[in-house]
mmCIF file of C-alpha atoms in Angstrom:
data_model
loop_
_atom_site.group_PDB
_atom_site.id
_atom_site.type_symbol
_atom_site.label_atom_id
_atom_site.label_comp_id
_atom_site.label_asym_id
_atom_site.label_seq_id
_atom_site.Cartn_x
_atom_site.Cartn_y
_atom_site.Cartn_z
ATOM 1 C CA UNK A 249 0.000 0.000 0.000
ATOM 2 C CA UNK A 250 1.565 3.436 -0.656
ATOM 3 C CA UNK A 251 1.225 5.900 1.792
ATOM 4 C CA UNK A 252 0.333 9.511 0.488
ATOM 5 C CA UNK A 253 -1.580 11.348 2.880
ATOM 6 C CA UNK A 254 -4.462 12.968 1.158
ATOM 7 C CA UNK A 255 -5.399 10.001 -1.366
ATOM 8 C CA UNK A 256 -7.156 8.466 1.544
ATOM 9 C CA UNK A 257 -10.519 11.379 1.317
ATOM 10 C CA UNK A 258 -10.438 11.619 -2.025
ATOM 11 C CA UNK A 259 -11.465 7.515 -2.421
ATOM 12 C CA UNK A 260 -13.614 7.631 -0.057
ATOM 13 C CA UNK A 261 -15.556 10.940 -0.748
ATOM 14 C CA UNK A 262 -18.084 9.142 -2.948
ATOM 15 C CA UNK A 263 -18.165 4.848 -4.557
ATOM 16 C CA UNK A 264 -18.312 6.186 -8.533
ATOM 17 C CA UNK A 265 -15.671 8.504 -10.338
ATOM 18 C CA UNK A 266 -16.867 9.772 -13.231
ATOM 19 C CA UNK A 267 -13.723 10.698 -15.820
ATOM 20 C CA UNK A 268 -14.008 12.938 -18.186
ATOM 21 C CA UNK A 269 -12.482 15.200 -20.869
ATOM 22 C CA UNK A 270 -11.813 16.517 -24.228
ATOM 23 C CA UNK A 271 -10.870 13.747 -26.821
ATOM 24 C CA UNK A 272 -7.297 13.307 -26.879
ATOM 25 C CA UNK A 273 -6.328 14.322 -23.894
ATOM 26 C CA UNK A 274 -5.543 11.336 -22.034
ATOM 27 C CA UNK A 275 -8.634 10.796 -20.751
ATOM 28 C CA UNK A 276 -8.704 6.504 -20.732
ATOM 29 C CA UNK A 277 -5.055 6.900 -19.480
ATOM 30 C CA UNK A 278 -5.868 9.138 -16.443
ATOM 31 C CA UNK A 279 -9.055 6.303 -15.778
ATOM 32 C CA UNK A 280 -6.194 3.849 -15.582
ATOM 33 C CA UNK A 281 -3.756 5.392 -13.824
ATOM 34 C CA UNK A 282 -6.772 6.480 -11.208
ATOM 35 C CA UNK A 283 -8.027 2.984 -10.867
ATOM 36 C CA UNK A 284 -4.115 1.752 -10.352
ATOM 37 C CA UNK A 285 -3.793 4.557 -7.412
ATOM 38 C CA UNK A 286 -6.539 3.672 -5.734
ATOM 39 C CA UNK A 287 -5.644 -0.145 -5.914
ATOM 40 C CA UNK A 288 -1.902 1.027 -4.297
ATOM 41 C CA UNK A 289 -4.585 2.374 -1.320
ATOM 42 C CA UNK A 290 -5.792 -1.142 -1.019
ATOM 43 C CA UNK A 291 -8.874 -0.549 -2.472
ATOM 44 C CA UNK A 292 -10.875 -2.974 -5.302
ATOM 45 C CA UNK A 293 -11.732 -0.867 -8.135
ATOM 46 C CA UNK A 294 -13.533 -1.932 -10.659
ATOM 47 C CA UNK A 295 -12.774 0.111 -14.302
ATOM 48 C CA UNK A 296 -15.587 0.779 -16.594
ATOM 49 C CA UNK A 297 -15.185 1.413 -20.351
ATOM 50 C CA UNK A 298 -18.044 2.641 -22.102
ATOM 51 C CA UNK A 299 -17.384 3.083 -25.840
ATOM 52 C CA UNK A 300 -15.861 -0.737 -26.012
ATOM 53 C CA UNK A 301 -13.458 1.047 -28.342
ATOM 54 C CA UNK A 302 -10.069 1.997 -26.528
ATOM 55 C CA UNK A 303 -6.636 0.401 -25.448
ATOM 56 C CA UNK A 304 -7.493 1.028 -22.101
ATOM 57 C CA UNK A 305 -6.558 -3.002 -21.022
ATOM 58 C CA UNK A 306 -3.486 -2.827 -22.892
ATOM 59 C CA UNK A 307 -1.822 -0.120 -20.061
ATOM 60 C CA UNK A 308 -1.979 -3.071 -18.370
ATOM 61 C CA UNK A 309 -0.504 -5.583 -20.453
ATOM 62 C CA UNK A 310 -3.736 -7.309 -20.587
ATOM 63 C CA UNK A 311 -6.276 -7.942 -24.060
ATOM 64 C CA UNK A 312 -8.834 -5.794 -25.175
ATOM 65 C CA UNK A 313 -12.093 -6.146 -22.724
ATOM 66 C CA UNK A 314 -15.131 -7.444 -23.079
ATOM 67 C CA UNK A 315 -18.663 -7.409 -21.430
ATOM 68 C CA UNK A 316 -17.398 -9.771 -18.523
ATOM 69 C CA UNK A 317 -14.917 -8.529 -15.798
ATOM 70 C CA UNK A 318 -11.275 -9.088 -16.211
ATOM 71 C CA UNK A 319 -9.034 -8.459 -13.652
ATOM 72 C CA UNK A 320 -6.011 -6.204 -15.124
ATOM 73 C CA UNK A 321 -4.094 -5.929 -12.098
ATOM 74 C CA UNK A 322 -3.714 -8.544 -8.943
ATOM 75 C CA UNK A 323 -4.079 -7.656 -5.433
ATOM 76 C CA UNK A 324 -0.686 -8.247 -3.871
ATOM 77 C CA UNK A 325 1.004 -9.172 -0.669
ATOM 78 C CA UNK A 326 1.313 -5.585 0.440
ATOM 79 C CA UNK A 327 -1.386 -4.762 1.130
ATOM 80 C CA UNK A 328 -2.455 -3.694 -3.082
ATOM 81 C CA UNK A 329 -5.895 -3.980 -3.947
ATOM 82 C CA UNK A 330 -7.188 -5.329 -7.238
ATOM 83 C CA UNK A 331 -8.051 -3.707 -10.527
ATOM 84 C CA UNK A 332 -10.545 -5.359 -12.414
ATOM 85 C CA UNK A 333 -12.338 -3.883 -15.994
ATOM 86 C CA UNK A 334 -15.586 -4.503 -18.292
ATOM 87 C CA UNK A 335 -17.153 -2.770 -20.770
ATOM 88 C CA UNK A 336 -20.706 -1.396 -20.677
ATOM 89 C CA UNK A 337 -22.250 -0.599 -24.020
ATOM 90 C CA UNK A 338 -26.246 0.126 -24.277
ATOM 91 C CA UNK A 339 -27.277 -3.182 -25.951
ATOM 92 C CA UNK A 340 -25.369 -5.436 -23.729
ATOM 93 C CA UNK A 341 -26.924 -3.821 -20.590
ATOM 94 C CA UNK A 342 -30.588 -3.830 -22.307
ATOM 95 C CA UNK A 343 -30.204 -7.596 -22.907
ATOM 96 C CA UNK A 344 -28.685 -8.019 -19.383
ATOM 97 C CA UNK A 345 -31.792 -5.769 -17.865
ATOM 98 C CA UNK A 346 -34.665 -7.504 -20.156
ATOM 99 C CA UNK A 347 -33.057 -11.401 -19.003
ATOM 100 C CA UNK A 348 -33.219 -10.273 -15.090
ATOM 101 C CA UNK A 349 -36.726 -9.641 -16.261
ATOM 102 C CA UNK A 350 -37.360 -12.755 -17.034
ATOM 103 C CA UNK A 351 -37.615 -11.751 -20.889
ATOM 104 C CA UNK A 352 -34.343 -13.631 -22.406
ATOM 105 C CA UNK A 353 -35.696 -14.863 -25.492
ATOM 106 C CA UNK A 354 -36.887 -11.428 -26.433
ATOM 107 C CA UNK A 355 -34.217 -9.183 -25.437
ATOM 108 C CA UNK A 356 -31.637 -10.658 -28.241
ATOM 109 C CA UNK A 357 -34.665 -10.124 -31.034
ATOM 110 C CA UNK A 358 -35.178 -6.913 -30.334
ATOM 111 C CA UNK A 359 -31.633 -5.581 -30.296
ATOM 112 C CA UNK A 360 -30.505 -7.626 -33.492
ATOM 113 C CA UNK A 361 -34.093 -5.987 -35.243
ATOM 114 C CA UNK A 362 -32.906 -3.114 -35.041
ATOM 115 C CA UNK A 363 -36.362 -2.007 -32.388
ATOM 116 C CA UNK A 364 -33.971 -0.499 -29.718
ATOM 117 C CA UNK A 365 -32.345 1.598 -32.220
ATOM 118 C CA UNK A 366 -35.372 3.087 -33.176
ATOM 119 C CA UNK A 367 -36.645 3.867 -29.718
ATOM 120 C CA UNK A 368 -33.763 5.023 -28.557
ATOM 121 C CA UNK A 369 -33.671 7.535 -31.591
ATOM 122 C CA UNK A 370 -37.402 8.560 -30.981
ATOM 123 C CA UNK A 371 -36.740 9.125 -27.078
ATOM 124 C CA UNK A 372 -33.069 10.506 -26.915
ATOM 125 C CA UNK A 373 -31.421 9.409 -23.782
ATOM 126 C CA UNK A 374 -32.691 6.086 -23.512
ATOM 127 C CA UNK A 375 -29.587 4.149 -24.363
ATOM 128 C CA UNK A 376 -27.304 6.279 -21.781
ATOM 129 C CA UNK A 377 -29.607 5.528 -18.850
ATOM 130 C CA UNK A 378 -29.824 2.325 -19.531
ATOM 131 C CA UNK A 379 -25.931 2.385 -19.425
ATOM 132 C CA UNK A 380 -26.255 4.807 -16.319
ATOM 133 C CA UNK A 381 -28.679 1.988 -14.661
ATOM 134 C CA UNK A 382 -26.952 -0.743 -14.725
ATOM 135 C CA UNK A 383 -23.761 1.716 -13.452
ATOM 136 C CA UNK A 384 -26.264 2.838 -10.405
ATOM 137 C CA UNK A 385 -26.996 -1.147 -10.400
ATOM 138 C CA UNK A 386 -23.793 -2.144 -9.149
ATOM 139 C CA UNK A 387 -23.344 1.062 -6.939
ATOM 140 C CA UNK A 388 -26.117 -0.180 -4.741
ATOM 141 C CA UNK A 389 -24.235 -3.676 -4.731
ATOM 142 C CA UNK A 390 -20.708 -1.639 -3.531
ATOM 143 C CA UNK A 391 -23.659 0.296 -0.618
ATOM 144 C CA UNK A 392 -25.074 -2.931 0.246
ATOM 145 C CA UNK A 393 -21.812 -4.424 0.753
ATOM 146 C CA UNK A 394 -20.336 -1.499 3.069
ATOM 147 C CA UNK A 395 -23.737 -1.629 5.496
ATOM 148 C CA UNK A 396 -23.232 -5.305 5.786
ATOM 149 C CA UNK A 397 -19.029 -4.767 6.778
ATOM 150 C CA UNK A 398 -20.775 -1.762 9.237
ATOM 151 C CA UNK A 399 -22.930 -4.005 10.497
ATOM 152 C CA UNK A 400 -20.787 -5.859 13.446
ATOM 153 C CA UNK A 401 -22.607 -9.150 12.855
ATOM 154 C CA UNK A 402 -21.746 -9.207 9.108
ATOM 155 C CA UNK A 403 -25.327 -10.092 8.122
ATOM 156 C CA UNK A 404 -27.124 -6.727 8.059
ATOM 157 C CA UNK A 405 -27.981 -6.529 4.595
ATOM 158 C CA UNK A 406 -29.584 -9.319 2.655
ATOM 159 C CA UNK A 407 -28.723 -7.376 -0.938
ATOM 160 C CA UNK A 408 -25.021 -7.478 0.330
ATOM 161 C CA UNK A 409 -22.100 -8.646 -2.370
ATOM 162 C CA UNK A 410 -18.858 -9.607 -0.822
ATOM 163 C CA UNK A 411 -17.800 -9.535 -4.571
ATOM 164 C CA UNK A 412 -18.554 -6.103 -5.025
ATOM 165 C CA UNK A 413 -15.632 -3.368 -5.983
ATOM 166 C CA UNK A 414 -14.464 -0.615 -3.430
ATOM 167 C CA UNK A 415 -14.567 2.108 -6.001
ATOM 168 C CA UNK A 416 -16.356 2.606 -9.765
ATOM 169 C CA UNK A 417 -13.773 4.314 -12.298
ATOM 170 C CA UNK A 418 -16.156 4.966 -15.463
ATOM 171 C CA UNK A 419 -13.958 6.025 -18.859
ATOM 172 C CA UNK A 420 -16.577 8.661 -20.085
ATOM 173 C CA UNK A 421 -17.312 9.663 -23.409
ATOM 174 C CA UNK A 422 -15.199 12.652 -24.476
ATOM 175 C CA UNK A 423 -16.096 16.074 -23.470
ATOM 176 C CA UNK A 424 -19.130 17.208 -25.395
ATOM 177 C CA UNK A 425 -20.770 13.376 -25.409
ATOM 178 C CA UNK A 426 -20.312 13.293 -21.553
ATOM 179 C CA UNK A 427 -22.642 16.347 -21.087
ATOM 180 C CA UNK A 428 -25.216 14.907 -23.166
ATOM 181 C CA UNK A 429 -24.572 11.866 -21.376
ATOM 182 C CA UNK A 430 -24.767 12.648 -17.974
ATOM 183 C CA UNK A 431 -27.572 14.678 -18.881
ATOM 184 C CA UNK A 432 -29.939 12.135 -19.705
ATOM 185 C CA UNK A 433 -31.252 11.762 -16.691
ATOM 186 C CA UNK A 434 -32.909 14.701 -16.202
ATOM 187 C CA UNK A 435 -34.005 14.974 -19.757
ATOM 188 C CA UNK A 436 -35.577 12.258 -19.381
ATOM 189 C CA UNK A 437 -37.608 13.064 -15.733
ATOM 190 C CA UNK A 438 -38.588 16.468 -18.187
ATOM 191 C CA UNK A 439 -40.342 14.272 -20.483
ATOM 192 C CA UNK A 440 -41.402 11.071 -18.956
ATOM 193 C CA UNK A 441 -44.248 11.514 -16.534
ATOM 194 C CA UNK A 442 -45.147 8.089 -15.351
ATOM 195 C CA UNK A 443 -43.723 4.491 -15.624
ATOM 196 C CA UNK A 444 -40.157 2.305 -15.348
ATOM 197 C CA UNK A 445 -38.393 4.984 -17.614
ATOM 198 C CA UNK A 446 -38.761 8.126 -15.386
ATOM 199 C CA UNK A 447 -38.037 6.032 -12.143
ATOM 200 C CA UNK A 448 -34.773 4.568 -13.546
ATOM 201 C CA UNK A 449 -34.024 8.346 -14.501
ATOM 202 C CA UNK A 450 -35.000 9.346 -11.508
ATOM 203 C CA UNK A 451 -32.318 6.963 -9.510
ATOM 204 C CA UNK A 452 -29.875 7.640 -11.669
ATOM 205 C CA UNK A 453 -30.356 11.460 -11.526
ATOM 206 C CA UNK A 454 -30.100 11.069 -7.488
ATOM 207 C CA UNK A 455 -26.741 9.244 -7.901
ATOM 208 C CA UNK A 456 -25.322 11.412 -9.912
ATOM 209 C CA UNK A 457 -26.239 14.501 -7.827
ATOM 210 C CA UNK A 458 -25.158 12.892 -4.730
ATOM 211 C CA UNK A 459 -21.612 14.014 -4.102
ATOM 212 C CA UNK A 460 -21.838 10.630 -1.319
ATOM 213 C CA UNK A 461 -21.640 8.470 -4.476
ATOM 214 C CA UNK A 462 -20.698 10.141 -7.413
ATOM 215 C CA UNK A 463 -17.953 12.699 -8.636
ATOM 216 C CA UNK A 464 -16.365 13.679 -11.615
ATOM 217 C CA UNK A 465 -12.662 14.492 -12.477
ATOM 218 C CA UNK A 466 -12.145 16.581 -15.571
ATOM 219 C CA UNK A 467 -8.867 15.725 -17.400
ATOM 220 C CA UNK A 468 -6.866 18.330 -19.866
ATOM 221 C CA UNK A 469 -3.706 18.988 -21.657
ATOM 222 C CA UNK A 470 -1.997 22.524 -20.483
ATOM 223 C CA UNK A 471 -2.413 23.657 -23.838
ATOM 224 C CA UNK A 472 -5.048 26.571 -24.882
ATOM 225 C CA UNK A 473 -8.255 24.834 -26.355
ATOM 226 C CA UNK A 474 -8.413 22.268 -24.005
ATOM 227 C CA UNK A 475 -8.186 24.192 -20.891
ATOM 228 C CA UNK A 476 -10.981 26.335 -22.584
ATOM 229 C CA UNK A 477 -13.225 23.656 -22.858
ATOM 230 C CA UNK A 478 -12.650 21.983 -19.959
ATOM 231 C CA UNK A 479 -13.563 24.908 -18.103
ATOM 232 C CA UNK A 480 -16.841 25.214 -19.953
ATOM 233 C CA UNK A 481 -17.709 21.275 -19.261
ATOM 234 C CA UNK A 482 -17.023 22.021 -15.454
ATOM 235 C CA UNK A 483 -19.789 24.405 -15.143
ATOM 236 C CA UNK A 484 -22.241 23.108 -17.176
ATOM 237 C CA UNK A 485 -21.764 19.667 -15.219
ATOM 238 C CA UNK A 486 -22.584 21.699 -12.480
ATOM 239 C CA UNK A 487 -25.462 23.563 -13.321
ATOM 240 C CA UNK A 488 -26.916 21.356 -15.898
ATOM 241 C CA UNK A 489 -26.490 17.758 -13.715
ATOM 242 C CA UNK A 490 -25.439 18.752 -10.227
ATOM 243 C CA UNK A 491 -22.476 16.541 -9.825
ATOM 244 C CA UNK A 492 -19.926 17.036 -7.433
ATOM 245 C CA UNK A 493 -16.221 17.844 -9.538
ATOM 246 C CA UNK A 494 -13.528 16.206 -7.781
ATOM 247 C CA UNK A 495 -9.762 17.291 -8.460
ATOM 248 C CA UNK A 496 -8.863 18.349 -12.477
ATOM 249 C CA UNK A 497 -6.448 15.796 -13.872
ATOM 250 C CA UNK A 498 -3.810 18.400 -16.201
ATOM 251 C CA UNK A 499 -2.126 15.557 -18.309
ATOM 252 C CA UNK A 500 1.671 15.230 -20.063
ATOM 253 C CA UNK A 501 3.259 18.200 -18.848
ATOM 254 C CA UNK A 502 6.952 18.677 -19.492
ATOM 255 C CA UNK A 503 8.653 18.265 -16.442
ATOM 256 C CA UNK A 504 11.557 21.416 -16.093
ATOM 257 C CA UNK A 505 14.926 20.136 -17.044
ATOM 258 C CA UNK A 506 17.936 21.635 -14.574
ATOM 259 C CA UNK A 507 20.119 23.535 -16.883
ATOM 260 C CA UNK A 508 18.407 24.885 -19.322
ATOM 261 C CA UNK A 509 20.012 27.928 -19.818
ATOM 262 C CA UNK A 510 23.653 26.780 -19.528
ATOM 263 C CA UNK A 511 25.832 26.725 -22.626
ATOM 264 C CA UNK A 512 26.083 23.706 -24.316
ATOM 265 C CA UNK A 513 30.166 24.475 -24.754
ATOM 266 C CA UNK A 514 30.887 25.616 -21.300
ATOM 267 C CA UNK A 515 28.724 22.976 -19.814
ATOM 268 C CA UNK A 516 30.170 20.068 -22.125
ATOM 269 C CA UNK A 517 33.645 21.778 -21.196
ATOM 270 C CA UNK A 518 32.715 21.325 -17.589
ATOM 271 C CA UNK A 519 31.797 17.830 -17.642
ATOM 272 C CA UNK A 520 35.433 16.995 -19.119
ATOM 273 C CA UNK A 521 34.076 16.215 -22.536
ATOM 274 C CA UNK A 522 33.970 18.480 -25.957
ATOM 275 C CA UNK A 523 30.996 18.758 -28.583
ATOM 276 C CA UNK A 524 31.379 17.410 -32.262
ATOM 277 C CA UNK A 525 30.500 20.559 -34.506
ATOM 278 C CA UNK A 526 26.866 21.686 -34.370
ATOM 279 C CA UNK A 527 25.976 20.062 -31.574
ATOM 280 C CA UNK A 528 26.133 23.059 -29.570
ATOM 281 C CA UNK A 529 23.722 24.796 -31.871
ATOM 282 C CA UNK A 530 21.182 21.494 -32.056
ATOM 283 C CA UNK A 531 21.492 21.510 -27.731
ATOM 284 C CA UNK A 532 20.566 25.474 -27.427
ATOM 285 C CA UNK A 533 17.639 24.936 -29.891
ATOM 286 C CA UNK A 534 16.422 21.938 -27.840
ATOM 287 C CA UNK A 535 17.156 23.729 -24.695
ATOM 288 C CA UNK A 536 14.559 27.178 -25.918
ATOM 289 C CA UNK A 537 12.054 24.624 -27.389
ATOM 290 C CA UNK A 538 11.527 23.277 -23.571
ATOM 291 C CA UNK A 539 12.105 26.798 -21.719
ATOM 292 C CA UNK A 540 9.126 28.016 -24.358
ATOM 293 C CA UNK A 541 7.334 24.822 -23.854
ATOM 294 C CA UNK A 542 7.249 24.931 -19.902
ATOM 295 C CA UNK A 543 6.196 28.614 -20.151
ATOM 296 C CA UNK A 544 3.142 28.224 -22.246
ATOM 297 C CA UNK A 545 2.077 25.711 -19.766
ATOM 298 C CA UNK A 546 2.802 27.636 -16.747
ATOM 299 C CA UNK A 547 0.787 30.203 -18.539
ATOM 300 C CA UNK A 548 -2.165 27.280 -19.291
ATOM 301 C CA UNK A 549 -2.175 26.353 -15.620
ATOM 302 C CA UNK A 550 -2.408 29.512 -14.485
ATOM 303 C CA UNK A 551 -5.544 30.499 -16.472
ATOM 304 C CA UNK A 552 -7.170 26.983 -15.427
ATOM 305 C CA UNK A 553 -6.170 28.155 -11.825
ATOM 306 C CA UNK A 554 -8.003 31.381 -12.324
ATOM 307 C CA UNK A 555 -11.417 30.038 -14.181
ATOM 308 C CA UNK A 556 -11.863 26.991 -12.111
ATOM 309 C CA UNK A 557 -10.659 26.906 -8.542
ATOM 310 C CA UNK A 558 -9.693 23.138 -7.877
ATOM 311 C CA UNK A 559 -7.012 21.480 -7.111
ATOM 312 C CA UNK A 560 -4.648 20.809 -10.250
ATOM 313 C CA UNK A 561 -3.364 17.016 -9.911
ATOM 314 C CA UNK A 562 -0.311 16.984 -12.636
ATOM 315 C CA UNK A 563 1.189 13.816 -14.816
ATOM 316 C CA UNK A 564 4.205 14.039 -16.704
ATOM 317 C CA UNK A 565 4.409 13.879 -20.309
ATOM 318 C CA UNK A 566 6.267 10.165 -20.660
ATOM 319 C CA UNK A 567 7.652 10.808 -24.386
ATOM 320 C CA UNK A 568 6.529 7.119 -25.115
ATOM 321 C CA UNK A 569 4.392 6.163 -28.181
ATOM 322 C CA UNK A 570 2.472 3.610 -26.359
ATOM 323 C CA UNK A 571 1.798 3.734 -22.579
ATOM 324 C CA UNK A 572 2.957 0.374 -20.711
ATOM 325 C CA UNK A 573 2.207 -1.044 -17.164
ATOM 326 C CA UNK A 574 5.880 0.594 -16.023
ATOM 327 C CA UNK A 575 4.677 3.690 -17.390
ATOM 328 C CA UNK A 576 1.446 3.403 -15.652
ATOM 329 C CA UNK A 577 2.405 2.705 -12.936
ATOM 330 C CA UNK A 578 4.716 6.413 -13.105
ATOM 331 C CA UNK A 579 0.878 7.915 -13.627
ATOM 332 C CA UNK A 580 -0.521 6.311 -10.471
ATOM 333 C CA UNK A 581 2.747 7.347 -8.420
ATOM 334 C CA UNK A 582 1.838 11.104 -9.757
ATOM 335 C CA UNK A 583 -1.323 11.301 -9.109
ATOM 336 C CA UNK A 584 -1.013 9.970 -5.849
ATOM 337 C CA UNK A 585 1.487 12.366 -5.108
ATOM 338 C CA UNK A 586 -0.997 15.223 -6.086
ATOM 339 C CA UNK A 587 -3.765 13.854 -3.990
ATOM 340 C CA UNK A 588 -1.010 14.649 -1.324
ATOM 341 C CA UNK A 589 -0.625 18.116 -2.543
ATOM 342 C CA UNK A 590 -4.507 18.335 -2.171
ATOM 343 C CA UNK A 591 -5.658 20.884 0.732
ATOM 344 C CA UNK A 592 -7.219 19.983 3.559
ATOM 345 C CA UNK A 593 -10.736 20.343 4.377
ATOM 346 C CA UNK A 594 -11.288 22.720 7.422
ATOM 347 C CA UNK A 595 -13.280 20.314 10.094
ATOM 348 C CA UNK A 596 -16.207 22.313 11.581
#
């Protein structure tokens, strides 16, 4: 288990962690690294993947997911909890809803006839709350589950799952999708008066407004467009959903380099060593692209500071093509390390 003081009330501050962002800015590598760090606090948590799409298993070493749990990363001798993963796409989680119904032989017919796509084009939001649902579904399990370990007999809660993950870490769709998305709900309570649809909306939308069991961290790059945006999903999450916003995740930044402003002669000179010709010129070129670089973002982080007040949590840019369980596992060291940095909550 590692040991970074402030990771602990950011776990437990609600069960589901909702992460979302801008496409391309890391977002199903800052789910991964998050689900890692909270399995280094000895916690369970169980990763879910909603577009079925991304490489999200591979940070892990492990193959692409499926509908069925995995487990991606062991729990260990140290005290490490596990990691496990699934996807959760509409139509699996309609045929998975219809056959606890008791309607098995239906549920397949109507997704492969094409009936669900047309309902869930005539009422818009249908398919994300049924996604939402069965989210909120195992939520209760993970509430169930803590009563019963409250409960000093160990029995208090016949719903109870022993099974059940510590934490939820959902991979949200990219920025603009996730408002829609987490939006359903409520659109949905506007326009369904009666029956199963507005009550399953109306759970979900009390889940997702609960800051007890739901929160979401907003992931960027410290460039321009992204911080822009970012800020503009933050408050409409707000006042269009009511979730809670947990930390922002500010992704590959260049970590500052010791020397940046030496001369490549003098220092080469220095070390006991000389520079073949040009190299001198190549090193001082390199040397301004990263002083310029690390400015701009100071300059990005700064203006994220100013439009949304919430602690920054900041991973290094890894300058690797692919990202790889050693370079994961850098990720969750960072972002434990800036839960660390996190202030503390005045008690009252």
């Amino acid at each position: 288990m590692t040991d970074a003081a402030g990771a602990d009330p950011f776990f437990t501050a609600s069960r589901v962690v909702i992460v979302a962002g801008k496409g391309g800015v890391g977002k199903t590598t800052v789910t991964s690294a998050l689900a890692l760090a909270a399995a280094r606090q000895g916690l369970r948590a169980l990763i879910v993947e909603l577009e079925g799409k991304s490489g999200l298993a591979s940070t892990f070493g492990r193959e692409p997911l499926d509908y069925d749990e995995v487990v991606l990363a062991d729990a260990d001798e140290t005290g490490g909890g596990e990691v496990r993963a699934r996807t959760l796409t509409p139509d699996d989680a309609l045929i998975e809803y219809l056959d606890d119904a008791g309607l098995g032989r239906l549920s397949k017919r109507l997704v492969s006839s094409g009936v669900v796509d047309m309902v869930s084009t005539a009422v818009p939001g249908l398919r994300d709350i049924v996604v939402l649902g069965k989210v909120k579904q195992i939520e209760q399990r993970m509430a169930a589950e803590a009563r019963r370990r409250a409960d000093q007999t160990g029995t208090g809660d016949a719903d109870a799952d022993a099974d059940a993950p510590d934490l939820i870490v959902i991979d949200a769709p990219a920025a603009g999708h996730a408002i829609t998305f987490l939006r359903s709900a409520r659109g949905l309570i506007d326009a369904v008066r009666v029956g199963p649809i507005r009550s399953q909306a109306t759970d979900v939308q009390r889940m997702l407004s609960d800051a007890e069991r739901t929160q979401v961290v907003l992931v960027t790059l410290p460039e321009e467009t992204p911080v822009n945006e970012l800020v503009e999903t933050a408050f409409s999450l707000e006042d269009e959903v009511g979730v809670s916003l947990g930390p922002v995740v500010v992704n590959a930044l260049y970590p500052d380099v010791e020397g940046l402003d030496a001369d490549p002669a003098e220092a080469a000179a220095a070390a006991g060593t000389s520079l073949r010709k040009g190299e001198a010129a190549e090193l001082a070129a390199a040397a301004d692209f990263r002083r310029h670089r690390i400015a701009l973002q100071e300059e990005q982080l700064a203006r994220l500071a100013e439009g949304l007040p919430l602690h920054q949590i900041r991973l290094p840019f890894l300058f690797e093509s692919e990202l790889d369980p050693e370079g994961l596992a850098v990720l969750a060291d960072a972002f434990l390390a800036g839960l660390a940095e996190a202030p503390v909550e005045p008690t009252s």
